[in-house]
Structure formats: structure tokens, C-alpha cells
Amino acid sequence: MRHSPLVQNLITAFTCLPGVGQRSAQRMAYSLLERNREGGLQLSEALEAAMQGVSQCQRCRNFAEDVLCPVCADDRRDQALVCVVASPADVLAIEHSGEYRGRYFVLMGHLSPIDGIGPRQIGLDLLEQQIQAGEISEIILATGTTVEGEATAHYILEMIAGTSITISRIAQGVPMGGDLEFVDGATLAHALRGRRPLER
Ligand SMILES: [Zn+2]
């Protein structure tokens, strides 16, 4: 039996979610159609509103619904202290540690030339502009311990050559190849306090 066109469209649409193949997509579509039409409609409204209304902060690239995200718009935070992370989930993890009073720069990925992801794709041109404009006094690299994370950290280290920016790295307590979002708040707080200046 083939699905009718609308059902097939819905199943295909669900397969855009990470980790969702044909079978899971079919299960989701059937579940909504069989017994949760209201939930399905709410989902579609929330999806549309978020896809159209959420953009990126012009200073840090994190998700934002205004020109600046709440962290960049907050003058009580040290706007010259910048923690560079790979994803918005890392921002949340560090915020939960309660330890950090600076702002962020969110790459939304890592350098990965093999996958065609160069410096511009992860916003490093914007970070470089902020460095050149003298907006940053300290950078904390929290790009993770994967090969791509290391490569990204190295690239940023080269970018600040010739400036007086202090640069450090949090790695202590962060598992090899690990994502920050899976590290608990106490460990992250400890890692932030114990950040080590980098040789340059
Ligand atoms: Zn921001």
C-alpha cells in the first residue's frame, strides 16, 4: 500500500529531523493523525513561528529574536570578555554553571574543510572584525576537544596574533571528543575557573 500524497509529504518532512529515518517518521505522522491532531497543529504553528521569527544575534550569532540576544544586550555583563563555543547548547550549559559573566561567540559548527566548512561559514570573519575593532580584551576558547574543535581553536589563536588579547582555553574536566552540553554545571564552573592561558 502507498501512502496518500498528504501523508507521504508529512512523513518525508519528518525525515529532516536529526536521527529520524523513514520508520520513525511514519510512526510520528501516524501518531499525530490517529490521535493528536491538536498537538500536530500546535507543532506546525510553533515550527512556522520559530523558523520565521528566530534569527541570529548580530554580535554573537546565537539565536535571537531581536538584533541582539539577551546576553549581548545586557550591560551588566562584561562585553569585552568573549567565550567562543560551537553551539547554542554550549551557551546554555555554561549559563547553567552560573560562573560566567562575559558574553559568547557562537560558531554554529566547527572548521571542517573536508565538509566545505571554512572560517566564513562559522562566522570567524565577524569575530575578526570585533577583534580588529578592539571590542574584545579576553577570549576563552570552549570549542571542545574534538579534532575540529582543536583546529578551530588553533585558527582563532592565529587570528589574535599581534593583539594584546588574553586567550585561554577550557579543557579540564571536559571529556575528550566531548560536547559541552553533556558536561554538568559544577564541572564546567570548575573548568572555567581553571582555564589556562595559551602560549602564543
Ligand atoms: Zn548575542
PDB file of C-alpha atoms and ligand atoms in Angstrom:
ATOM      1  CA  MET A   1       0.000   0.000   0.000  1.00  0.00           C
ATOM      2  CA  ARG A   2       1.205   3.508  -0.756  1.00  0.00           C
ATOM      3  CA  HIS A   3       0.539   6.478   1.419  1.00  0.00           C
ATOM      4  CA  SER A   4      -1.761   9.166   0.090  1.00  0.00           C
ATOM      5  CA  PRO A   5       0.139  12.259  -1.088  1.00  0.00           C
ATOM      6  CA  LEU A   6      -0.509  14.377   2.038  1.00  0.00           C
ATOM      7  CA  VAL A   7       0.511  11.576   4.387  1.00  0.00           C
ATOM      8  CA  GLN A   8       3.612  10.846   2.331  1.00  0.00           C
ATOM      9  CA  ASN A   9       4.532  14.545   2.380  1.00  0.00           C
ATOM     10  CA  LEU A  10       4.240  14.632   6.147  1.00  0.00           C
ATOM     11  CA  ILE A  11       6.412  11.512   6.555  1.00  0.00           C
ATOM     12  CA  THR A  12       9.043  12.911   4.225  1.00  0.00           C
ATOM     13  CA  ALA A  13       9.001  16.223   6.120  1.00  0.00           C
ATOM     14  CA  PHE A  14       9.685  14.465   9.436  1.00  0.00           C
ATOM     15  CA  THR A  15      12.810  12.831   7.998  1.00  0.00           C
ATOM     16  CA  CYS A  16      14.537  16.254   8.083  1.00  0.00           C
ATOM     17  CA  LEU A  17      14.873  15.815  11.859  1.00  0.00           C
ATOM     18  CA  PRO A  18      18.241  14.510  13.072  1.00  0.00           C
ATOM     19  CA  GLY A  19      18.238  10.754  13.644  1.00  0.00           C
ATOM     20  CA  VAL A  20      14.780  10.270  12.144  1.00  0.00           C
ATOM     21  CA  GLY A  21      14.536   7.752   9.322  1.00  0.00           C
ATOM     22  CA  GLN A  22      11.533   6.557   7.309  1.00  0.00           C
ATOM     23  CA  ARG A  23      10.173   4.258  10.007  1.00  0.00           C
ATOM     24  CA  SER A  24      10.309   6.773  12.847  1.00  0.00           C
ATOM     25  CA  ALA A  25       8.903   9.450  10.553  1.00  0.00           C
ATOM     26  CA  GLN A  26       5.985   7.185   9.672  1.00  0.00           C
ATOM     27  CA  ARG A  27       5.367   6.464  13.350  1.00  0.00           C
ATOM     28  CA  MET A  28       5.305  10.191  14.159  1.00  0.00           C
ATOM     29  CA  ALA A  29       2.989  11.032  11.281  1.00  0.00           C
ATOM     30  CA  TYR A  30       0.568   8.214  12.146  1.00  0.00           C
ATOM     31  CA  SER A  31       0.598   9.093  15.829  1.00  0.00           C
ATOM     32  CA  LEU A  32      -0.399  12.698  15.139  1.00  0.00           C
ATOM     33  CA  LEU A  33      -3.012  11.769  12.555  1.00  0.00           C
ATOM     34  CA  GLU A  34      -4.517   8.968  14.639  1.00  0.00           C
ATOM     35  CA  ARG A  35      -4.808  10.636  17.982  1.00  0.00           C
ATOM     36  CA  ASN A  36      -3.276  14.052  18.346  1.00  0.00           C
ATOM     37  CA  ARG A  37      -4.465  16.433  15.654  1.00  0.00           C
ATOM     38  CA  GLU A  38      -4.396  19.340  18.079  1.00  0.00           C
ATOM     39  CA  GLY A  39      -0.768  18.627  19.011  1.00  0.00           C
ATOM     40  CA  GLY A  40       0.068  18.360  15.323  1.00  0.00           C
ATOM     41  CA  LEU A  41      -1.447  21.765  14.608  1.00  0.00           C
ATOM     42  CA  GLN A  42       0.394  23.313  17.565  1.00  0.00           C
ATOM     43  CA  LEU A  43       3.614  21.774  16.262  1.00  0.00           C
ATOM     44  CA  SER A  44       3.109  23.235  12.822  1.00  0.00           C
ATOM     45  CA  GLU A  45       2.322  26.695  14.223  1.00  0.00           C
ATOM     46  CA  ALA A  46       5.336  26.631  16.560  1.00  0.00           C
ATOM     47  CA  LEU A  47       7.580  25.457  13.728  1.00  0.00           C
ATOM     48  CA  GLU A  48       6.431  28.182  11.380  1.00  0.00           C
ATOM     49  CA  ALA A  49       6.698  30.918  14.028  1.00  0.00           C
ATOM     50  CA  ALA A  50      10.198  29.829  15.085  1.00  0.00           C
ATOM     51  CA  MET A  51      11.527  29.320  11.565  1.00  0.00           C
ATOM     52  CA  GLN A  52      10.373  32.807  10.586  1.00  0.00           C
ATOM     53  CA  GLY A  53      10.930  34.643  13.872  1.00  0.00           C
ATOM     54  CA  VAL A  54      14.255  33.311  15.160  1.00  0.00           C
ATOM     55  CA  SER A  55      17.326  34.857  13.601  1.00  0.00           C
ATOM     56  CA  GLN A  56      20.901  35.265  14.775  1.00  0.00           C
ATOM     57  CA  CYS A  57      22.308  37.894  17.136  1.00  0.00           C
ATOM     58  CA  GLN A  58      24.389  40.369  15.150  1.00  0.00           C
ATOM     59  CA  ARG A  59      27.148  40.372  17.753  1.00  0.00           C
ATOM     60  CA  CYS A  60      27.472  36.743  18.845  1.00  0.00           C
ATOM     61  CA  ARG A  61      25.489  34.707  16.275  1.00  0.00           C
ATOM     62  CA  ASN A  62      23.432  32.931  18.949  1.00  0.00           C
ATOM     63  CA  PHE A  63      19.726  32.516  18.264  1.00  0.00           C
ATOM     64  CA  ALA A  64      17.912  35.800  18.822  1.00  0.00           C
ATOM     65  CA  GLU A  65      14.516  37.321  18.182  1.00  0.00           C
ATOM     66  CA  ASP A  66      15.906  40.876  18.154  1.00  0.00           C
ATOM     67  CA  VAL A  67      19.048  42.438  16.688  1.00  0.00           C
ATOM     68  CA  LEU A  68      20.949  41.420  19.844  1.00  0.00           C
ATOM     69  CA  CYS A  69      20.404  38.382  22.054  1.00  0.00           C
ATOM     70  CA  PRO A  70      19.644  38.984  25.763  1.00  0.00           C
ATOM     71  CA  VAL A  71      23.284  38.327  26.777  1.00  0.00           C
ATOM     72  CA  CYS A  72      24.738  40.832  24.285  1.00  0.00           C
ATOM     73  CA  ALA A  73      22.062  43.389  25.204  1.00  0.00           C
ATOM     74  CA  ASP A  74      22.893  43.158  28.921  1.00  0.00           C
ATOM     75  CA  ASP A  75      25.332  45.925  30.032  1.00  0.00           C
ATOM     76  CA  ARG A  76      25.891  44.211  33.369  1.00  0.00           C
ATOM     77  CA  ARG A  77      27.806  41.522  31.528  1.00  0.00           C
ATOM     78  CA  ASP A  78      31.396  42.071  30.507  1.00  0.00           C
ATOM     79  CA  GLN A  79      31.035  42.583  26.752  1.00  0.00           C
ATOM     80  CA  ALA A  80      34.829  42.545  26.260  1.00  0.00           C
ATOM     81  CA  LEU A  81      35.151  39.002  27.649  1.00  0.00           C
ATOM     82  CA  VAL A  82      34.147  36.502  24.979  1.00  0.00           C
ATOM     83  CA  CYS A  83      33.706  32.758  25.309  1.00  0.00           C
ATOM     84  CA  VAL A  84      33.815  31.037  21.920  1.00  0.00           C
ATOM     85  CA  VAL A  85      31.565  27.967  21.682  1.00  0.00           C
ATOM     86  CA  ALA A  86      30.401  25.664  18.913  1.00  0.00           C
ATOM     87  CA  SER A  87      26.649  25.743  19.520  1.00  0.00           C
ATOM     88  CA  PRO A  88      23.775  27.449  21.355  1.00  0.00           C
ATOM     89  CA  ALA A  89      23.534  24.308  23.520  1.00  0.00           C
ATOM     90  CA  ASP A  90      27.034  25.082  24.832  1.00  0.00           C
ATOM     91  CA  VAL A  91      25.894  28.598  25.779  1.00  0.00           C
ATOM     92  CA  LEU A  92      23.075  27.095  27.847  1.00  0.00           C
ATOM     93  CA  ALA A  93      25.442  24.661  29.541  1.00  0.00           C
ATOM     94  CA  ILE A  94      27.835  27.460  30.539  1.00  0.00           C
ATOM     95  CA  GLU A  95      24.968  29.718  31.659  1.00  0.00           C
ATOM     96  CA  HIS A  96      23.718  26.898  33.893  1.00  0.00           C
ATOM     97  CA  SER A  97      27.109  26.723  35.576  1.00  0.00           C
ATOM     98  CA  GLY A  98      26.331  30.214  36.964  1.00  0.00           C
ATOM     99  CA  GLU A  99      30.035  31.017  36.814  1.00  0.00           C
ATOM    100  CA  TYR A 100      30.365  33.196  33.743  1.00  0.00           C
ATOM    101  CA  ARG A 101      29.745  36.952  33.407  1.00  0.00           C
ATOM    102  CA  GLY A 102      31.078  37.637  29.927  1.00  0.00           C
ATOM    103  CA  ARG A 103      29.399  37.170  26.567  1.00  0.00           C
ATOM    104  CA  TYR A 104      29.706  34.499  23.879  1.00  0.00           C
ATOM    105  CA  PHE A 105      30.559  33.976  20.267  1.00  0.00           C
ATOM    106  CA  VAL A 106      28.628  31.081  18.772  1.00  0.00           C
ATOM    107  CA  LEU A 107      30.202  29.393  15.767  1.00  0.00           C
ATOM    108  CA  MET A 108      27.270  27.090  14.941  1.00  0.00           C
ATOM    109  CA  GLY A 109      29.775  24.426  13.933  1.00  0.00           C
ATOM    110  CA  HIS A 110      33.497  23.807  13.630  1.00  0.00           C
ATOM    111  CA  LEU A 111      36.049  24.334  10.944  1.00  0.00           C
ATOM    112  CA  SER A 112      35.864  21.302   8.691  1.00  0.00           C
ATOM    113  CA  PRO A 113      37.403  21.892   5.264  1.00  0.00           C
ATOM    114  CA  ILE A 114      36.501  18.343   4.158  1.00  0.00           C
ATOM    115  CA  ASP A 115      32.827  19.221   4.593  1.00  0.00           C
ATOM    116  CA  GLY A 116      33.284  22.612   2.954  1.00  0.00           C
ATOM    117  CA  ILE A 117      33.017  24.467   6.277  1.00  0.00           C
ATOM    118  CA  GLY A 118      35.578  27.266   6.243  1.00  0.00           C
ATOM    119  CA  PRO A 119      36.115  30.288   8.518  1.00  0.00           C
ATOM    120  CA  ARG A 120      33.316  32.358   6.960  1.00  0.00           C
ATOM    121  CA  GLN A 121      30.729  29.604   7.376  1.00  0.00           C
ATOM    122  CA  ILE A 122      31.268  29.673  11.133  1.00  0.00           C
ATOM    123  CA  GLY A 123      31.376  33.461  11.395  1.00  0.00           C
ATOM    124  CA  LEU A 124      35.094  33.870  12.053  1.00  0.00           C
ATOM    125  CA  ASP A 125      35.146  36.923   9.778  1.00  0.00           C
ATOM    126  CA  LEU A 126      32.718  38.617  12.196  1.00  0.00           C
ATOM    127  CA  LEU A 127      34.867  37.623  15.177  1.00  0.00           C
ATOM    128  CA  GLU A 128      37.917  39.011  13.399  1.00  0.00           C
ATOM    129  CA  GLN A 129      36.132  42.343  12.819  1.00  0.00           C
ATOM    130  CA  GLN A 130      35.364  42.555  16.537  1.00  0.00           C
ATOM    131  CA  ILE A 131      38.996  41.757  17.364  1.00  0.00           C
ATOM    132  CA  GLN A 132      40.278  44.407  14.938  1.00  0.00           C
ATOM    133  CA  ALA A 133      37.793  46.958  16.293  1.00  0.00           C
ATOM    134  CA  GLY A 134      39.246  46.490  19.780  1.00  0.00           C
ATOM    135  CA  GLU A 135      35.945  45.279  21.219  1.00  0.00           C
ATOM    136  CA  ILE A 136      37.487  42.230  22.887  1.00  0.00           C
ATOM    137  CA  SER A 137      40.020  42.056  25.725  1.00  0.00           C
ATOM    138  CA  GLU A 138      39.852  38.353  26.573  1.00  0.00           C
ATOM    139  CA  ILE A 139      38.834  35.231  24.681  1.00  0.00           C
ATOM    140  CA  ILE A 140      38.041  31.904  26.307  1.00  0.00           C
ATOM    141  CA  LEU A 141      38.088  29.035  23.845  1.00  0.00           C
ATOM    142  CA  ALA A 142      35.472  26.410  24.647  1.00  0.00           C
ATOM    143  CA  THR A 143      35.302  24.776  21.257  1.00  0.00           C
ATOM    144  CA  GLY A 144      35.602  21.248  22.616  1.00  0.00           C
ATOM    145  CA  THR A 145      38.277  18.609  22.371  1.00  0.00           C
ATOM    146  CA  THR A 146      37.435  17.042  19.025  1.00  0.00           C
ATOM    147  CA  VAL A 147      39.880  17.351  16.123  1.00  0.00           C
ATOM    148  CA  GLU A 148      37.635  20.019  14.542  1.00  0.00           C
ATOM    149  CA  GLY A 149      37.368  21.831  17.884  1.00  0.00           C
ATOM    150  CA  GLU A 150      41.161  21.874  18.180  1.00  0.00           C
ATOM    151  CA  ALA A 151      41.555  23.122  14.612  1.00  0.00           C
ATOM    152  CA  THR A 152      39.044  25.895  15.255  1.00  0.00           C
ATOM    153  CA  ALA A 153      40.830  26.927  18.462  1.00  0.00           C
ATOM    154  CA  HIS A 154      44.143  26.999  16.599  1.00  0.00           C
ATOM    155  CA  TYR A 155      42.693  29.194  13.859  1.00  0.00           C
ATOM    156  CA  ILE A 156      41.417  31.720  16.420  1.00  0.00           C
ATOM    157  CA  LEU A 157      44.785  31.691  18.176  1.00  0.00           C
ATOM    158  CA  GLU A 158      46.425  32.728  14.899  1.00  0.00           C
ATOM    159  CA  MET A 159      43.766  35.372  14.332  1.00  0.00           C
ATOM    160  CA  ILE A 160      44.695  37.269  17.504  1.00  0.00           C
ATOM    161  CA  ALA A 161      48.419  37.357  16.732  1.00  0.00           C
ATOM    162  CA  GLY A 162      49.725  40.894  17.178  1.00  0.00           C
ATOM    163  CA  THR A 163      46.917  41.942  19.524  1.00  0.00           C
ATOM    164  CA  SER A 164      47.064  42.205  23.316  1.00  0.00           C
ATOM    165  CA  ILE A 165      44.033  39.960  23.799  1.00  0.00           C
ATOM    166  CA  THR A 166      44.334  37.449  26.631  1.00  0.00           C
ATOM    167  CA  ILE A 167      43.418  33.985  25.423  1.00  0.00           C
ATOM    168  CA  SER A 168      42.711  30.852  27.437  1.00  0.00           C
ATOM    169  CA  ARG A 169      41.159  27.510  26.917  1.00  0.00           C
ATOM    170  CA  ILE A 170      38.818  25.388  28.976  1.00  0.00           C
ATOM    171  CA  ALA A 171      39.563  21.714  28.610  1.00  0.00           C
ATOM    172  CA  GLN A 172      39.962  20.448  32.166  1.00  0.00           C
ATOM    173  CA  GLY A 173      37.095  18.109  33.050  1.00  0.00           C
ATOM    174  CA  VAL A 174      35.734  18.253  29.522  1.00  0.00           C
ATOM    175  CA  PRO A 175      35.873  14.723  28.096  1.00  0.00           C
ATOM    176  CA  MET A 176      37.961  14.039  25.004  1.00  0.00           C
ATOM    177  CA  GLY A 177      35.785  14.408  21.953  1.00  0.00           C
ATOM    178  CA  GLY A 178      33.007  15.558  24.257  1.00  0.00           C
ATOM    179  CA  ASP A 179      30.358  18.186  23.740  1.00  0.00           C
ATOM    180  CA  LEU A 180      29.977  20.818  26.428  1.00  0.00           C
ATOM    181  CA  GLU A 181      26.230  20.303  26.607  1.00  0.00           C
ATOM    182  CA  PHE A 182      26.801  16.917  28.252  1.00  0.00           C
ATOM    183  CA  VAL A 183      29.125  18.274  30.929  1.00  0.00           C
ATOM    184  CA  ASP A 184      27.483  19.084  34.268  1.00  0.00           C
ATOM    185  CA  GLY A 185      27.382  22.639  35.592  1.00  0.00           C
ATOM    186  CA  ALA A 186      29.779  22.080  38.512  1.00  0.00           C
ATOM    187  CA  THR A 187      32.416  20.570  36.226  1.00  0.00           C
ATOM    188  CA  LEU A 188      32.031  23.436  33.757  1.00  0.00           C
ATOM    189  CA  ALA A 189      32.267  26.028  36.525  1.00  0.00           C
ATOM    190  CA  HIS A 190      35.468  24.337  37.688  1.00  0.00           C
ATOM    191  CA  ALA A 191      36.805  24.255  34.112  1.00  0.00           C
ATOM    192  CA  LEU A 192      36.056  27.980  33.670  1.00  0.00           C
ATOM    193  CA  ARG A 193      37.827  28.920  36.905  1.00  0.00           C
ATOM    194  CA  GLY A 194      40.776  26.713  35.969  1.00  0.00           C
ATOM    195  CA  ARG A 195      41.161  27.995  32.417  1.00  0.00           C
ATOM    196  CA  ARG A 196      44.752  28.068  31.294  1.00  0.00           C
ATOM    197  CA  PRO A 197      46.362  30.883  29.332  1.00  0.00           C
ATOM    198  CA  LEU A 198      47.576  29.659  25.942  1.00  0.00           C
ATOM    199  CA  GLU A 199      51.115  30.006  24.671  1.00  0.00           C
ATOM    200  CA  ARG A 200      51.199  32.339  21.712  1.00  0.00           C
TER     201      ARG A 200
HETATM  202 ZN    ZN B   1      24.430  37.902  21.227  1.00  0.00          ZN
END
